[in-house]
């Protein structure tokens, strides 16, 4: 049986780091939402083992790939003898702050749950996902949510009102571990106002969402990569109504209401940045199956 699963990217509308934990991770508080830029994962059952191919030259094809590790985890945990071939049609930029690898892993968990009739609930899949990475539980559920703890304690929220999301990815990738490692919690000057963001989402208040976009990791990534700041400035100049770096970066996103403005921002950024996308907010649509 062949199964295709959509693996959408996420952006952070807010990202706050509360403290460093004993286990080396950080307790976070962030608002995440899915956008309509997605990889497609095709799963084909084989007699044994795990193999992986991808349309991107930038992702590993062995157990360094989170999607591969997701299949290995399922096989081991449930004693599955059969194998799977994973074909990743990559559209989400890699090492970009868009949870592309985590979303691929979540899609493999969901797909194999169906392929091998495991009967796992969304909560059980999310718990398995946390063993692979902090963003995987959110990617299993999708939509819009507050994520706390390492990222696995999820509180669903209303999705943002329909709008355009312009994504611009500088040529270099960023290591999340390095960004967290360089973060000095005592130096954080401006923190997100979570209540104000939640209120703006509840009221479907586009301007309120734009005003409250905030990510403390910008304070680490922007000094290291000044191109992120220049991209933000350009996005604002060309018409981005709310502009922020996503996750640990380096992708910058801009929210705009009108299609014409979206086109203007995209055209304005071309030439400065090769990877520019104009996509829709996924809204409440559960489009990741
Ligand atoms: O969980 P994941 O493997 O995606 O995390 C990558 C790195 O990001 C971790 O090794 C850690 O350095 C950092 N991180 C963190 N606190 C979190 C999530 C990630 O410090 N809540």
XYZ file of C-alpha atoms and ligand atoms in Angstrom:
310
model
C 0.000 0.000 0.000
C 1.277 3.485 -0.855
C 0.441 6.411 1.414
C 1.004 10.130 0.738
C 1.120 12.568 3.622
C 1.412 16.341 3.458
C 4.014 17.888 5.794
C 3.390 21.630 6.195
C 5.877 24.207 7.488
C 5.257 26.196 10.670
C 6.077 29.723 11.680
C 6.356 31.199 15.173
C 4.132 34.198 15.811
C 5.819 34.499 19.223
C 8.783 32.713 20.784
C 9.915 33.207 24.375
C 12.599 31.277 26.255
C 11.740 31.127 29.965
C 14.681 29.237 31.484
C 17.374 26.673 30.946
C 16.490 23.218 32.269
C 18.563 20.575 33.998
C 18.318 18.339 30.924
C 20.010 20.964 28.726
C 16.801 22.014 26.957
C 14.933 25.259 27.594
C 11.378 25.826 28.739
C 9.701 27.729 25.942
C 6.455 29.582 25.447
C 5.536 30.147 21.837
C 2.633 30.527 19.446
C 3.021 28.361 16.367
C 0.875 28.137 13.259
C 1.043 26.077 10.068
C 1.419 27.674 6.655
C 0.596 26.278 3.243
C 4.137 25.469 2.184
C 4.526 21.730 2.461
C 6.714 18.758 1.691
C 4.995 15.625 0.431
C 5.987 12.293 1.905
C 5.231 9.113 -0.078
C 5.510 5.888 1.881
C 5.772 2.495 0.156
C 5.805 -0.735 2.110
C 8.811 -3.002 1.496
C 9.718 -6.443 2.813
C 12.247 -5.147 5.351
C 14.498 -2.224 6.353
C 14.161 1.511 5.788
C 15.269 3.397 2.693
C 14.890 7.081 1.950
C 15.203 9.301 -1.094
C 14.521 12.976 -1.472
C 14.259 15.582 -4.203
C 16.634 17.802 -2.217
C 20.398 17.488 -2.219
C 20.489 19.101 1.220
C 18.953 16.376 3.373
C 20.723 13.202 4.547
C 19.299 9.858 3.408
C 20.207 7.846 6.497
C 19.457 7.968 10.224
C 20.632 11.585 10.406
C 17.281 12.360 8.772
C 14.430 12.815 11.269
C 11.953 11.139 8.890
C 14.185 8.043 8.781
C 14.428 8.073 12.577
C 10.623 8.305 12.837
C 10.269 5.089 10.824
C 13.009 3.385 12.867
C 11.271 4.375 16.115
C 7.907 2.978 14.977
C 9.444 -0.260 13.731
C 11.350 -0.835 16.952
C 8.602 0.222 19.375
C 5.937 -1.949 17.713
C 8.176 -4.809 16.565
C 7.308 -4.313 12.886
C 9.210 -6.692 10.572
C 8.062 -5.062 7.311
C 10.056 -2.183 5.862
C 9.279 1.161 4.266
C 10.640 3.311 1.470
C 10.280 7.031 2.235
C 10.247 9.495 -0.674
C 10.438 13.131 0.456
C 9.335 15.706 -2.099
C 11.085 18.659 -0.480
C 9.622 22.144 -0.817
C 10.302 23.570 2.652
C 13.790 25.129 2.912
C 16.207 23.118 5.074
C 17.683 24.398 8.401
C 15.426 27.407 8.039
C 13.412 27.754 11.257
C 10.306 26.364 9.527
C 10.295 22.891 11.167
C 10.647 21.147 7.791
C 12.511 18.137 9.217
C 10.132 17.894 12.197
C 7.103 18.048 9.907
C 8.515 15.289 7.694
C 9.015 13.141 10.814
C 5.456 13.846 11.997
C 4.129 12.887 8.546
C 6.031 9.572 8.665
C 4.584 8.801 12.126
C 1.066 9.529 10.895
C 1.530 7.639 7.633
C 2.981 4.513 9.258
C 0.224 4.571 11.890
C -2.173 4.103 8.966
C 0.001 1.761 6.896
C 0.585 -0.661 9.735
C -2.828 -0.235 11.420
C -1.309 0.741 14.753
C -4.410 2.580 15.974
C -2.375 5.283 17.742
C -4.184 8.443 18.848
C -2.901 11.934 17.980
C -1.671 12.232 21.602
C 0.243 8.956 21.355
C 1.791 10.029 18.042
C 2.765 13.391 19.582
C 4.424 11.607 22.541
C 6.420 9.440 20.125
C 7.275 12.597 18.191
C 8.820 14.226 21.262
C 11.399 11.415 21.325
C 12.526 12.677 17.901
C 12.510 16.452 18.425
C 10.860 19.291 20.312
C 8.818 20.602 17.352
C 7.494 17.208 16.251
C 4.470 17.074 18.642
C 3.167 20.383 17.258
C 3.729 19.129 13.710
C 1.636 16.031 14.506
C -1.343 18.154 15.564
C -0.889 21.167 13.229
C -3.243 24.166 13.261
C -2.387 26.959 15.684
C -1.336 26.444 19.303
C 0.590 27.727 22.277
C 3.522 25.369 22.805
C 5.134 25.191 26.243
C 7.698 22.975 27.959
C 10.199 21.781 25.371
C 7.443 22.479 22.832
C 5.198 19.507 23.557
C 2.593 21.005 25.922
C 0.068 22.247 23.391
C -2.955 24.495 23.900
C -4.992 24.923 20.696
C -5.787 28.455 19.563
C -7.971 29.954 16.843
C -5.995 30.185 13.624
C -5.009 33.615 12.272
C -7.376 35.276 9.808
C -6.657 34.468 6.149
C -3.657 36.401 4.849
C -0.504 36.010 2.786
C 2.750 34.866 4.342
C 5.922 35.852 2.506
C 8.861 33.645 3.465
C 12.430 34.644 2.645
C 15.299 32.291 3.472
C 18.879 33.598 3.365
C 21.338 31.188 1.705
C 22.904 29.906 4.946
C 21.231 27.492 7.378
C 21.202 27.950 11.161
C 21.777 25.317 13.847
C 19.044 25.499 16.503
C 21.398 24.002 19.115
C 23.982 26.740 18.445
C 21.395 29.517 18.727
C 20.092 28.189 22.050
C 23.689 27.711 23.206
C 24.541 31.352 22.503
C 21.370 32.765 24.124
C 22.026 34.766 27.302
C 18.722 34.750 29.162
C 19.734 37.636 31.438
C 20.333 39.846 28.372
C 16.882 39.439 26.819
C 15.489 42.945 26.480
C 12.083 42.470 24.877
C 9.777 39.517 25.484
C 6.565 38.632 23.614
C 3.221 39.589 25.148
C 1.537 36.174 24.939
C -1.825 37.392 26.286
C -1.977 40.145 23.670
C -1.225 37.652 20.860
C -3.880 35.217 22.129
C -6.385 38.076 22.353
C -5.560 39.195 18.795
C -6.079 35.623 17.520
C -9.395 35.301 19.383
C -10.566 38.607 17.869
C -9.190 37.740 14.409
C -7.420 41.088 14.705
C -4.832 41.105 11.901
C -3.220 44.381 13.020
C -3.026 43.123 16.619
C -1.280 39.931 15.423
C 1.215 42.006 13.395
C 1.897 44.348 16.343
C 2.610 41.460 18.725
C 4.972 39.353 16.595
C 8.039 38.790 18.759
C 10.890 36.264 18.957
C 13.668 36.441 21.582
C 15.973 34.301 19.417
C 16.322 37.230 17.001
C 18.713 38.693 19.582
C 21.122 35.808 18.937
C 20.653 35.098 15.242
C 20.527 38.687 13.929
C 23.916 39.813 15.318
C 25.471 36.610 13.904
C 23.764 36.990 10.520
C 23.199 40.687 9.687
C 21.486 39.598 6.469
C 18.441 38.649 8.571
C 18.094 42.259 9.710
C 18.477 43.562 6.165
C 15.801 41.120 4.962
C 13.453 42.286 7.721
C 14.030 45.925 6.793
C 13.422 45.229 3.112
C 10.258 43.270 3.819
C 8.875 46.172 5.850
C 9.872 48.692 3.151
C 8.136 46.696 0.381
C 4.873 46.389 2.353
C 5.164 43.632 4.988
C 2.626 44.569 7.683
C 4.119 42.324 10.372
C 7.640 40.959 9.951
C 9.579 38.483 12.126
C 12.258 35.802 12.059
C 10.782 32.306 12.469
C 12.097 29.878 15.112
C 15.872 30.024 15.441
C 15.997 31.442 11.898
C 17.241 32.441 9.517
C 13.935 32.554 7.574
C 12.097 35.869 7.837
C 8.343 35.970 7.297
C 6.065 38.874 6.518
C 2.283 38.949 6.875
C 0.230 40.925 4.374
C -3.478 41.129 3.766
C -3.665 41.809 0.046
C -2.451 39.746 -2.881
C -1.104 42.839 -4.674
C 1.036 43.706 -1.669
C 2.228 40.097 -1.467
C 3.384 40.314 -5.107
C 5.129 43.609 -4.426
C 7.014 42.189 -1.440
C 8.054 39.084 -3.390
C 9.244 41.119 -6.383
C 11.051 43.540 -4.096
C 12.938 40.735 -2.369
C 13.940 38.853 -5.531
C 17.496 39.743 -6.307
C 18.367 39.986 -2.622
C 17.251 36.504 -1.744
C 16.843 33.448 -3.985
C 14.406 31.523 -1.819
C 11.265 33.647 -1.577
C 7.759 32.199 -1.313
C 4.288 33.693 -1.042
C 1.946 31.199 0.635
C -1.355 31.305 2.486
C -1.860 30.925 6.188
C -3.171 27.377 6.566
C -5.997 28.671 8.771
C -8.010 26.066 10.620
C -7.804 23.657 7.697
C -6.359 20.341 8.755
C -4.635 19.852 5.427
C -1.765 17.678 6.563
C -3.135 14.280 5.606
O 14.535 18.939 20.215
P 15.418 19.316 19.078
O 16.383 18.218 18.709
O 14.681 19.833 17.887
O 16.285 20.537 19.593
C 17.451 20.948 18.945
C 18.295 21.724 19.929
O 17.654 22.951 20.255
C 18.502 21.033 21.260
O 19.630 20.197 21.218
C 18.702 22.190 22.215
O 20.022 22.660 22.119
C 17.800 23.262 21.631
N 16.481 23.322 22.274
C 16.388 23.790 23.579
N 15.160 23.830 24.189
C 14.045 23.449 23.528
C 14.128 22.982 22.201
C 15.355 22.925 21.598
O 17.383 24.160 24.194
N 12.866 23.510 24.152
